């Protein structure tokens, strides 16, 4: 009786071991791959793979950078950082005793400010004959540390507001440049790509499974083989070294041929691994055959469908780029610093000249006159603020709201006018430096940042930019609204005699003053 019981127990034990041996847990084993990512909008003629850009952070892989006359041109325009209203946030705090009873109530204060930056990337493709723009936008909320009074929180922010603004301005601009660079390379670039954690094999992880050791050996061998893959090297050697492991997975799939979940799971790993190998060897028909086996195996059909979709998409992209492989040499060079050569003439680029300093007299809000200097190329950059030199040569920032005007020794005058600017991207009217074009009895005309014109009626406190939507979509109507007492001038405006140009706006302002004087 004891012998029969022992025999029964032995049979149960061996059966259990056999069942455990057939159970297969699978682990992801990641491997390295390297190839050239292909563009969605390729420039097929290699001789025309040239680009230019005013932003050094934009670099197009597989193209030559030129100063001008390139197939692609990328103009990057950072519109600055808009600062919202300062809000002092009040937070209630309670101190409790060990019984949970409130024994003290107090408040903490912090400064909260919203920042928003925008930029535009304008892409011109002379090969396709089109131009389009991409707008980038980024918002952030700054919250200061806490203080015991609202005054302390407000004071802290006011003392640090320029550093805080500059941090967001730099961070946002850098992100926009990175985003722009990513976008143009997705559209046009040939980007060498290496990944080590995005693709995997499925390897048996159950130590008691009969194929555990061989699967582990296959994993180590295949990872070492694919580690040799380079984006600019052919795949023949890798294919030759991987073939014995392809054969091994085929042999396992044939051996584990029963129609149960445990066998289907082992077959799934074999079919998946071979589909993966052939996909990166760019033998797409063989990869698709294993993808179809994955679907028929009915363990995880979606992986088979995913392989087929990936294969079809990559084949379409190769066809679009008129290529048969993603492994080739990529030449990227910067020729923008080299002198341009023309037929029978060599143009020697002159060294950039240091910006000249212009002496200026600043009249502040207290009517004090201060002698300063400003870089000539900084004049068109002045808006809500300006960078000037004191008599000792130290550079500092001034705000338009703290001043009235700046008079240059060149004869130009920059008034502080209040208006909403389109190019400075300020929604609300605020004080800005603007060059005086015409200062009449009833009307003034200013030039802001070298490209925006602002009209200010003397009876008003705020000027209006001729780049705002009222002027852009109804120029004659808006200009005519200034001619309430000048019917003859209004008739000329409505007849379209004036345009939204500096010369024409100047002529209008003079005509309005003359009309008013005549009355």
Short mmCIF file of C-alpha atoms in Angstrom, two decimals:
data_model
loop_
_atom_site.label_atom_id
_atom_site.label_comp_id
_atom_site.label_asym_id
_atom_site.label_seq_id
_atom_site.Cartn_x
_atom_site.Cartn_y
_atom_site.Cartn_z
CA UNK A 1 0.00 0.00 0.00
CA UNK A 2 2.88 2.33 0.88
CA UNK A 3 4.64 1.52 -2.39
CA UNK A 4 1.47 2.34 -4.34
CA UNK A 5 1.12 5.68 -2.51
CA UNK A 6 4.77 6.59 -3.14
CA UNK A 7 4.37 5.72 -6.82
CA UNK A 8 1.28 7.93 -7.07
CA UNK A 9 3.06 10.84 -5.39
CA UNK A 10 6.04 10.43 -7.75
CA UNK A 11 3.74 10.54 -10.78
CA UNK A 12 2.06 13.72 -9.46
CA UNK A 13 5.44 15.34 -8.83
CA UNK A 14 6.76 14.56 -12.31
CA UNK A 15 3.54 15.79 -13.85
CA UNK A 16 3.78 19.06 -11.90
CA UNK A 17 7.42 19.53 -12.96
CA UNK A 18 6.45 18.85 -16.56
CA UNK A 19 3.65 21.43 -16.40
CA UNK A 20 5.97 24.02 -14.84
CA UNK A 21 8.57 23.30 -17.52
CA UNK A 22 6.01 24.00 -20.22
CA UNK A 23 4.93 27.33 -18.67
CA UNK A 24 6.80 30.23 -20.30
CA UNK A 25 6.95 33.73 -18.91
CA UNK A 26 8.35 36.18 -21.47
CA UNK A 27 10.58 39.19 -20.77
CA UNK A 28 11.31 42.12 -23.04
CA UNK A 29 14.98 42.23 -24.06
CA UNK A 30 15.81 45.56 -25.72
CA UNK A 31 18.38 45.86 -28.47
CA UNK A 32 20.14 48.64 -30.37
CA UNK A 33 19.22 49.65 -33.91
CA UNK A 34 20.66 52.40 -36.08
CA UNK A 35 19.34 53.86 -39.32
CA UNK A 36 18.53 57.13 -41.12
CA UNK A 37 15.12 58.62 -40.31
CA UNK A 38 13.54 59.70 -43.59
CA UNK A 39 11.63 62.96 -44.23
CA UNK A 40 7.97 63.24 -45.16
CA UNK A 41 8.64 66.03 -47.73
CA UNK A 42 11.94 65.04 -49.34
CA UNK A 43 14.10 67.13 -51.68
CA UNK A 44 14.95 64.34 -54.11
CA UNK A 45 17.73 66.10 -56.04
CA UNK A 46 20.82 65.84 -53.84
CA UNK A 47 22.31 68.95 -55.49
CA UNK A 48 19.34 70.97 -54.24
CA UNK A 49 19.64 69.93 -50.62
CA UNK A 50 20.58 73.37 -49.35
CA UNK A 51 19.03 75.64 -46.73
CA UNK A 52 19.48 79.02 -45.11
CA UNK A 53 18.22 80.39 -41.81
CA UNK A 54 18.57 83.45 -39.63
CA UNK A 55 18.58 81.18 -36.56
CA UNK A 56 21.82 79.29 -35.86
CA UNK A 57 19.95 76.76 -33.72
CA UNK A 58 18.15 75.39 -36.79
CA UNK A 59 20.29 72.72 -38.45
CA UNK A 60 18.95 70.53 -41.23
CA UNK A 61 20.53 67.07 -41.31
CA UNK A 62 21.70 65.91 -44.73
CA UNK A 63 21.72 69.47 -46.16
CA UNK A 64 24.31 72.18 -46.77
CA UNK A 65 23.78 75.50 -45.01
CA UNK A 66 24.19 78.58 -47.24
CA UNK A 67 23.94 82.29 -46.61
CA UNK A 68 21.40 82.79 -49.42
CA UNK A 69 19.88 81.33 -52.61
CA UNK A 70 19.10 78.01 -50.89
CA UNK A 71 16.28 75.63 -51.75
CA UNK A 72 14.82 75.95 -48.26
CA UNK A 73 14.78 79.10 -46.14
CA UNK A 74 13.72 79.16 -42.48
CA UNK A 75 12.95 82.56 -40.92
CA UNK A 76 12.58 82.41 -37.13
CA UNK A 77 10.88 85.33 -35.39
CA UNK A 78 10.65 85.35 -31.59
CA UNK A 79 7.90 87.78 -30.57
CA UNK A 80 9.01 88.13 -26.98
CA UNK A 81 7.45 87.29 -23.64
CA UNK A 82 4.20 88.84 -22.52
CA UNK A 83 3.84 89.41 -18.77
CA UNK A 84 0.45 89.20 -17.11
CA UNK A 85 -0.81 91.11 -14.13
CA UNK A 86 0.83 90.41 -10.77
CA UNK A 87 -1.52 88.62 -8.39
CA UNK A 88 -0.68 88.35 -4.70
CA UNK A 89 -1.92 84.96 -3.61
CA UNK A 90 -3.18 84.71 -0.02
CA UNK A 91 -3.06 81.32 1.72
CA UNK A 92 -4.63 80.61 5.09
CA UNK A 93 -2.57 78.59 7.59
CA UNK A 94 -3.54 77.12 10.92
CA UNK A 95 -1.44 75.91 13.82
CA UNK A 96 -3.01 73.16 15.93
CA UNK A 97 -2.21 71.67 19.30
CA UNK A 98 -1.81 67.95 19.97
CA UNK A 99 -5.58 67.59 20.33
CA UNK A 100 -6.22 69.11 16.92
CA UNK A 101 -7.56 72.39 18.25
CA UNK A 102 -6.67 75.51 16.24
CA UNK A 103 -4.52 77.74 18.45
CA UNK A 104 -3.30 80.17 15.79
CA UNK A 105 -4.43 81.36 12.37
CA UNK A 106 -2.09 83.22 10.03
CA UNK A 107 -1.65 83.96 6.32
CA UNK A 108 1.19 83.57 3.84
CA UNK A 109 1.51 85.57 0.64
CA UNK A 110 3.17 84.84 -2.69
CA UNK A 111 3.41 86.63 -6.03
CA UNK A 112 1.80 84.81 -8.97
CA UNK A 113 2.46 85.99 -12.54
CA UNK A 114 1.51 84.48 -15.91
CA UNK A 115 4.03 84.55 -18.77
CA UNK A 116 3.37 83.82 -22.41
CA UNK A 117 5.84 83.73 -25.29
CA UNK A 118 5.21 83.25 -29.00
CA UNK A 119 7.33 82.74 -32.08
CA UNK A 120 6.82 82.13 -35.79
CA UNK A 121 8.79 79.95 -38.18
CA UNK A 122 8.30 80.89 -41.84
CA UNK A 123 9.40 78.18 -44.27
CA UNK A 124 9.99 78.93 -47.95
CA UNK A 125 10.50 75.98 -50.31
CA UNK A 126 11.62 77.24 -53.71
CA UNK A 127 11.54 73.69 -55.10
CA UNK A 128 7.82 73.34 -54.33
CA UNK A 129 7.12 77.05 -54.79
CA UNK A 130 5.34 77.52 -51.48
CA UNK A 131 5.68 79.38 -48.19
CA UNK A 132 3.98 78.54 -44.92
CA UNK A 133 4.24 79.59 -41.28
CA UNK A 134 4.20 77.66 -38.02
CA UNK A 135 3.30 79.43 -34.79
CA UNK A 136 4.79 78.34 -31.48
CA UNK A 137 3.32 79.32 -28.12
CA UNK A 138 4.38 78.60 -24.55
CA UNK A 139 2.81 79.66 -21.26
CA UNK A 140 4.08 79.44 -17.71
CA UNK A 141 2.98 80.50 -14.25
CA UNK A 142 5.53 81.88 -11.81
CA UNK A 143 4.87 81.58 -8.09
CA UNK A 144 7.31 83.12 -5.64
CA UNK A 145 8.24 81.79 -2.25
CA UNK A 146 5.88 82.73 0.56
CA UNK A 147 6.07 85.85 2.73
CA UNK A 148 4.30 87.00 5.87
CA UNK A 149 2.86 90.10 4.19
CA UNK A 150 1.52 91.02 0.77
CA UNK A 151 3.90 93.99 0.72
CA UNK A 152 6.93 91.70 1.15
CA UNK A 153 5.73 89.39 -1.63
CA UNK A 154 5.11 92.33 -3.97
CA UNK A 155 8.48 93.89 -3.13
CA UNK A 156 10.30 90.62 -3.77
CA UNK A 157 8.73 90.28 -7.20
CA UNK A 158 9.40 93.91 -8.16
CA UNK A 159 13.06 93.55 -7.17
CA UNK A 160 13.46 90.38 -9.24
CA UNK A 161 10.97 90.86 -12.09
CA UNK A 162 13.58 91.37 -14.81
CA UNK A 163 15.54 88.26 -13.88
CA UNK A 164 12.31 86.25 -13.72
CA UNK A 165 11.13 87.57 -17.09
CA UNK A 166 14.53 86.90 -18.69
CA UNK A 167 14.53 83.33 -17.43
CA UNK A 168 11.17 82.57 -19.03
CA UNK A 169 12.15 84.45 -22.18
CA UNK A 170 15.34 82.39 -22.57
CA UNK A 171 13.65 79.09 -21.68
CA UNK A 172 10.74 79.67 -24.06
CA UNK A 173 12.93 80.83 -26.91
CA UNK A 174 15.22 77.81 -26.56
CA UNK A 175 12.22 75.49 -26.59
CA UNK A 176 10.82 77.17 -29.71
CA UNK A 177 14.14 76.78 -31.52
CA UNK A 178 14.30 73.09 -30.54
CA UNK A 179 10.70 72.56 -31.67
CA UNK A 180 11.38 74.36 -34.96
CA UNK A 181 14.52 72.28 -35.52
CA UNK A 182 12.59 69.06 -34.87
CA UNK A 183 9.81 70.10 -37.24
CA UNK A 184 12.03 70.99 -40.21
CA UNK A 185 14.02 67.77 -39.83
CA UNK A 186 10.81 65.72 -39.76
CA UNK A 187 9.75 67.44 -42.98
CA UNK A 188 13.03 67.54 -44.91
CA UNK A 189 15.97 66.10 -42.95
CA UNK A 190 17.87 62.82 -43.20
CA UNK A 191 18.59 62.22 -39.52
CA UNK A 192 21.01 59.51 -38.28
CA UNK A 193 19.09 57.73 -35.52
CA UNK A 194 20.22 55.25 -32.87
CA UNK A 195 17.91 53.76 -30.22
CA UNK A 196 18.61 51.19 -27.52
CA UNK A 197 15.36 51.15 -25.52
CA UNK A 198 12.58 51.27 -28.09
CA UNK A 199 12.74 47.83 -29.77
CA UNK A 200 12.73 44.42 -28.10
CA UNK A 201 12.74 40.65 -28.51
CA UNK A 202 10.51 38.38 -26.42
CA UNK A 203 12.72 35.97 -24.46
CA UNK A 204 11.66 33.09 -22.15
CA UNK A 205 12.29 34.06 -18.52
CA UNK A 206 11.06 30.89 -16.76
CA UNK A 207 14.21 29.08 -15.59
CA UNK A 208 12.57 25.63 -15.52
CA UNK A 209 11.39 25.91 -19.12
CA UNK A 210 13.37 23.57 -21.41
CA UNK A 211 14.22 26.43 -23.81
CA UNK A 212 15.24 28.95 -21.11
CA UNK A 213 19.02 28.60 -21.55
CA UNK A 214 18.87 28.62 -25.34
CA UNK A 215 16.57 31.65 -25.36
CA UNK A 216 18.95 33.52 -23.06
CA UNK A 217 21.83 32.61 -25.37
CA UNK A 218 19.84 33.83 -28.39
CA UNK A 219 19.09 37.12 -26.63
CA UNK A 220 22.74 37.79 -25.77
CA UNK A 221 23.90 36.86 -29.26
CA UNK A 222 21.31 38.93 -31.11
CA UNK A 223 21.91 42.00 -28.93
CA UNK A 224 25.64 41.75 -29.69
CA UNK A 225 24.94 41.36 -33.41
CA UNK A 226 22.58 44.34 -33.64
CA UNK A 227 24.97 46.45 -31.56
CA UNK A 228 27.23 46.43 -34.64
CA UNK A 229 24.53 48.09 -36.76
CA UNK A 230 25.44 51.59 -38.01
CA UNK A 231 23.21 53.98 -39.93
CA UNK A 232 25.71 54.33 -42.80
CA UNK A 233 26.81 50.67 -43.14
CA UNK A 234 25.22 47.84 -45.20
CA UNK A 235 23.29 45.05 -43.45
CA UNK A 236 24.83 42.00 -45.12
CA UNK A 237 27.13 41.01 -42.22
CA UNK A 238 24.39 41.43 -39.62
CA UNK A 239 21.99 39.34 -41.71
CA UNK A 240 24.56 36.54 -42.03
CA UNK A 241 25.26 36.46 -38.28
CA UNK A 242 21.56 36.57 -37.36
CA UNK A 243 20.54 33.67 -39.66
CA UNK A 244 21.34 30.79 -37.21
CA UNK A 245 19.07 32.40 -34.61
CA UNK A 246 16.30 32.87 -37.17
CA UNK A 247 16.61 29.13 -37.88
CA UNK A 248 16.51 28.39 -34.14
CA UNK A 249 13.25 30.29 -33.65
CA UNK A 250 11.77 28.49 -36.66
CA UNK A 251 12.76 25.16 -35.15
CA UNK A 252 11.14 26.00 -31.80
CA UNK A 253 7.92 27.10 -33.49
CA UNK A 254 7.77 23.78 -35.35
CA UNK A 255 8.47 21.78 -32.17
CA UNK A 256 5.92 23.58 -29.98
CA UNK A 257 3.06 22.80 -32.33
CA UNK A 258 0.17 21.99 -30.05
CA UNK A 259 -2.99 24.10 -30.05
CA UNK A 260 -2.90 25.26 -26.45
CA UNK A 261 -2.00 28.60 -24.86
CA UNK A 262 1.42 27.51 -23.57
CA UNK A 263 2.58 26.33 -27.00
CA UNK A 264 1.04 29.32 -28.77
CA UNK A 265 2.92 31.63 -26.39
CA UNK A 266 6.26 30.04 -27.33
CA UNK A 267 5.38 30.23 -31.03
CA UNK A 268 4.37 33.88 -30.52
CA UNK A 269 7.87 34.71 -29.23
CA UNK A 270 9.49 32.93 -32.20
CA UNK A 271 7.33 34.63 -34.82
CA UNK A 272 7.66 38.04 -33.14
CA UNK A 273 11.45 37.81 -32.90
CA UNK A 274 11.88 36.77 -36.52
CA UNK A 275 9.48 39.50 -37.71
CA UNK A 276 11.56 41.99 -35.74
CA UNK A 277 14.88 40.73 -37.11
CA UNK A 278 13.72 40.81 -40.73
CA UNK A 279 12.13 44.26 -40.28
CA UNK A 280 15.46 45.81 -39.28
CA UNK A 281 17.31 43.78 -41.90
CA UNK A 282 14.91 45.51 -44.34
CA UNK A 283 13.68 42.19 -45.73
CA UNK A 284 10.11 43.35 -45.56
CA UNK A 285 8.35 40.48 -47.35
CA UNK A 286 9.85 37.97 -44.88
CA UNK A 287 8.96 40.22 -41.94
CA UNK A 288 5.38 40.47 -43.16
CA UNK A 289 5.18 36.66 -43.52
CA UNK A 290 6.01 36.28 -39.81
CA UNK A 291 3.54 39.06 -38.96
CA UNK A 292 0.83 37.03 -40.68
CA UNK A 293 1.90 33.98 -38.66
CA UNK A 294 1.50 36.06 -35.50
CA UNK A 295 -2.09 36.81 -36.50
CA UNK A 296 -2.85 33.16 -37.38
CA UNK A 297 -1.23 31.95 -34.13
CA UNK A 298 -3.98 33.86 -32.26
CA UNK A 299 -1.97 34.63 -29.12
CA UNK A 300 -1.60 38.41 -29.65
CA UNK A 301 -3.02 39.37 -33.05
CA UNK A 302 -2.50 43.11 -32.59
CA UNK A 303 1.30 42.72 -32.73
CA UNK A 304 1.02 41.04 -36.11
CA UNK A 305 -1.23 43.83 -37.39
CA UNK A 306 1.16 46.43 -35.96
CA UNK A 307 4.09 44.87 -37.85
CA UNK A 308 2.17 44.93 -41.12
CA UNK A 309 1.26 48.59 -40.62
CA UNK A 310 4.89 49.51 -39.79
CA UNK A 311 6.16 47.63 -42.84
CA UNK A 312 3.67 49.27 -45.21
CA UNK A 313 4.41 52.75 -43.82
CA UNK A 314 8.18 52.32 -44.10
CA UNK A 315 7.93 50.93 -47.64
CA UNK A 316 5.80 53.95 -48.61
CA UNK A 317 8.33 56.34 -47.08
CA UNK A 318 11.22 54.65 -48.90
CA UNK A 319 9.28 54.92 -52.16
CA UNK A 320 8.51 58.59 -51.48
CA UNK A 321 12.24 59.22 -50.97
CA UNK A 322 13.17 57.07 -53.98
CA UNK A 323 15.37 54.87 -51.76
CA UNK A 324 15.74 51.13 -51.18
CA UNK A 325 17.36 51.31 -47.74
CA UNK A 326 17.62 53.49 -44.65
CA UNK A 327 21.37 52.84 -44.40
CA UNK A 328 23.54 55.32 -46.27
CA UNK A 329 26.02 58.13 -45.71
CA UNK A 330 24.54 61.47 -44.60
CA UNK A 331 26.49 64.60 -45.48
CA UNK A 332 25.69 67.70 -43.43
CA UNK A 333 27.86 70.78 -43.86
CA UNK A 334 27.90 74.47 -43.04
CA UNK A 335 29.02 76.59 -45.98
CA UNK A 336 27.50 79.81 -44.66
CA UNK A 337 30.83 81.02 -43.24
CA UNK A 338 32.71 80.53 -46.52
CA UNK A 339 33.11 83.41 -49.01
CA UNK A 340 30.66 83.23 -51.91
CA UNK A 341 32.17 82.68 -55.33
CA UNK A 342 30.68 84.01 -58.56
CA UNK A 343 31.85 83.53 -62.14
CA UNK A 344 35.09 85.49 -62.71
CA UNK A 345 34.57 87.29 -59.43
CA UNK A 346 35.34 86.46 -55.83
CA UNK A 347 33.32 88.23 -53.18
CA UNK A 348 35.35 88.67 -50.02
CA UNK A 349 33.12 88.98 -47.00
CA UNK A 350 33.97 91.95 -44.83
CA UNK A 351 34.44 91.48 -41.11
CA UNK A 352 31.36 92.57 -39.22
CA UNK A 353 31.64 96.10 -37.92
CA UNK A 354 31.16 96.83 -34.26
CA UNK A 355 27.97 98.74 -33.67
CA UNK A 356 28.55 102.48 -33.32
CA UNK A 357 27.45 104.27 -30.18
CA UNK A 358 25.19 107.29 -30.55
CA UNK A 359 25.17 109.99 -27.88
CA UNK A 360 21.69 110.63 -26.51
CA UNK A 361 20.00 112.79 -23.92
CA UNK A 362 17.36 111.02 -21.88
CA UNK A 363 14.54 113.05 -20.33
CA UNK A 364 12.99 111.07 -17.49
CA UNK A 365 9.57 111.33 -15.88
CA UNK A 366 10.90 113.94 -13.44
CA UNK A 367 12.09 116.13 -16.36
CA UNK A 368 15.73 115.48 -15.48
CA UNK A 369 18.04 115.35 -18.52
CA UNK A 370 20.69 112.62 -18.43
CA UNK A 371 23.48 112.18 -20.99
CA UNK A 372 23.73 108.58 -22.21
CA UNK A 373 24.76 106.58 -25.24
CA UNK A 374 23.11 103.75 -27.15
CA UNK A 375 24.25 101.27 -29.79
CA UNK A 376 23.07 102.34 -33.23
CA UNK A 377 21.75 98.84 -33.97
CA UNK A 378 19.83 98.92 -30.68
CA UNK A 379 17.60 101.80 -31.76
CA UNK A 380 15.21 99.60 -33.70
CA UNK A 381 15.06 97.15 -30.80
CA UNK A 382 13.72 99.73 -28.34
CA UNK A 383 10.17 99.16 -27.22
CA UNK A 384 9.01 98.93 -23.61
CA UNK A 385 12.65 99.00 -22.58
CA UNK A 386 16.07 100.00 -23.95
CA UNK A 387 19.71 99.26 -23.17
CA UNK A 388 21.88 102.37 -22.70
CA UNK A 389 25.39 103.29 -21.54
CA UNK A 390 26.09 105.75 -18.76
CA UNK A 391 29.03 108.18 -18.87
CA UNK A 392 31.27 105.51 -17.31
CA UNK A 393 30.44 103.07 -20.12
CA UNK A 394 28.31 100.73 -18.01
CA UNK A 395 25.36 99.11 -19.79
CA UNK A 396 21.96 99.19 -18.06
CA UNK A 397 18.28 98.76 -18.85
CA UNK A 398 15.72 101.58 -18.74
CA UNK A 399 11.94 101.37 -18.97
CA UNK A 400 9.84 103.55 -21.25
CA UNK A 401 7.26 104.09 -18.52
CA UNK A 402 9.90 105.85 -16.38
CA UNK A 403 10.86 108.33 -19.11
CA UNK A 404 9.44 110.90 -21.54
CA UNK A 405 11.78 110.99 -24.53
CA UNK A 406 15.29 110.35 -25.86
CA UNK A 407 16.94 112.95 -28.08
CA UNK A 408 19.90 111.79 -30.19
CA UNK A 409 22.77 113.93 -31.47
CA UNK A 410 21.84 112.64 -34.94
CA UNK A 411 18.70 114.78 -34.74
CA UNK A 412 16.28 111.90 -34.20
CA UNK A 413 13.88 111.88 -31.28
CA UNK A 414 12.32 108.86 -29.62
CA UNK A 415 9.15 109.78 -27.74
CA UNK A 416 7.49 107.59 -25.13
CA UNK A 417 4.03 106.86 -26.55
CA UNK A 418 1.32 104.61 -25.18
CA UNK A 419 -0.15 102.09 -27.63
CA UNK A 420 -0.78 98.39 -28.25
CA UNK A 421 1.87 96.89 -30.52
CA UNK A 422 1.37 94.12 -33.04
CA UNK A 423 5.04 93.26 -33.55
CA UNK A 424 5.87 93.46 -29.84
CA UNK A 425 2.81 91.28 -29.21
CA UNK A 426 1.32 93.43 -26.44
CA UNK A 427 -2.47 93.25 -26.26
CA UNK A 428 -2.86 96.14 -23.82
CA UNK A 429 -1.65 99.66 -24.49
CA UNK A 430 1.57 100.42 -22.63
CA UNK A 431 4.39 103.01 -22.85
CA UNK A 432 7.01 102.33 -25.53
CA UNK A 433 9.89 104.17 -27.17
CA UNK A 434 8.96 105.17 -30.73
CA UNK A 435 10.83 107.31 -33.26
CA UNK A 436 9.12 110.59 -34.12
CA UNK A 437 8.34 110.81 -37.83
CA UNK A 438 5.97 113.79 -37.60
CA UNK A 439 4.96 115.90 -34.62
CA UNK A 440 2.07 118.09 -35.72
CA UNK A 441 -0.43 120.32 -33.98
CA UNK A 442 -3.26 117.80 -34.09
CA UNK A 443 -1.61 114.51 -34.97
CA UNK A 444 1.72 112.71 -34.56
CA UNK A 445 3.24 109.79 -36.45
CA UNK A 446 5.76 107.41 -34.85
CA UNK A 447 7.88 104.54 -36.11
CA UNK A 448 8.17 101.59 -33.69
CA UNK A 449 10.97 99.00 -33.98
CA UNK A 450 11.71 100.06 -37.54
CA UNK A 451 8.60 98.56 -39.12
CA UNK A 452 5.43 99.54 -37.26
CA UNK A 453 3.77 102.97 -37.63
CA UNK A 454 1.68 104.52 -34.89
CA UNK A 455 -0.79 107.44 -35.22
CA UNK A 456 -1.56 109.54 -32.16
CA UNK A 457 -4.21 112.23 -32.18
CA UNK A 458 -3.23 115.03 -29.78
CA UNK A 459 -6.67 114.89 -28.16
CA UNK A 460 -6.10 111.22 -27.27
CA UNK A 461 -3.80 109.57 -24.70
CA UNK A 462 -3.27 106.35 -26.65
CA UNK A 463 -1.92 105.86 -30.14
CA UNK A 464 -3.03 103.21 -32.60
CA UNK A 465 -0.78 100.92 -34.64
CA UNK A 466 -1.46 100.80 -38.37
CA UNK A 467 -0.63 97.08 -38.20
CA UNK A 468 -3.64 96.26 -36.02
CA UNK A 469 -6.64 94.48 -37.50
CA UNK A 470 -8.75 97.67 -37.80
CA UNK A 471 -6.21 99.13 -40.21
CA UNK A 472 -5.31 95.88 -41.96
CA UNK A 473 -8.94 94.98 -42.74
CA UNK A 474 -10.35 98.48 -43.10
CA UNK A 475 -7.52 100.92 -43.74
CA UNK A 476 -9.52 103.60 -45.56
CA UNK A 477 -12.41 103.43 -43.09
CA UNK A 478 -10.11 103.76 -40.08
CA UNK A 479 -8.05 106.59 -41.59
CA UNK A 480 -11.22 108.42 -42.64
CA UNK A 481 -12.45 108.33 -39.02
CA UNK A 482 -9.69 110.84 -38.19
CA UNK A 483 -11.12 113.36 -40.70
CA UNK A 484 -14.37 114.29 -38.95
CA UNK A 485 -13.93 118.01 -39.74
CA UNK A 486 -12.13 117.67 -43.09
CA UNK A 487 -14.54 116.46 -45.75
CA UNK A 488 -12.13 117.03 -48.64
CA UNK A 489 -9.38 114.95 -46.99
CA UNK A 490 -11.91 112.29 -46.02
CA UNK A 491 -13.00 112.03 -49.66
CA UNK A 492 -9.39 111.50 -50.74
CA UNK A 493 -8.93 108.79 -48.11
CA UNK A 494 -12.11 106.99 -49.16
CA UNK A 495 -10.97 107.22 -52.78
CA UNK A 496 -7.84 105.25 -51.83
CA UNK A 497 -5.27 108.03 -52.33
CA UNK A 498 -3.39 107.06 -49.15
CA UNK A 499 -1.58 103.81 -48.41
CA UNK A 500 -0.26 102.13 -45.26
CA UNK A 501 3.33 103.22 -45.90
CA UNK A 502 5.60 105.65 -44.08
CA UNK A 503 5.59 108.23 -46.89
CA UNK A 504 1.83 108.06 -47.43
CA UNK A 505 1.00 108.19 -43.71
CA UNK A 506 3.31 111.19 -43.32
CA UNK A 507 1.53 112.94 -46.19
CA UNK A 508 -1.84 112.22 -44.57
CA UNK A 509 -0.74 113.63 -41.18
CA UNK A 510 0.52 116.83 -42.81
CA UNK A 511 -2.69 117.15 -44.84
CA UNK A 512 -4.82 116.72 -41.71
CA UNK A 513 -2.90 119.47 -39.93
CA UNK A 514 -3.21 121.76 -42.98
CA UNK A 515 -6.94 121.10 -43.18
CA UNK A 516 -7.41 121.91 -39.51
CA UNK A 517 -5.26 125.06 -39.81
CA UNK A 518 -7.36 126.29 -42.75
CA UNK A 519 -10.49 126.07 -40.64
#
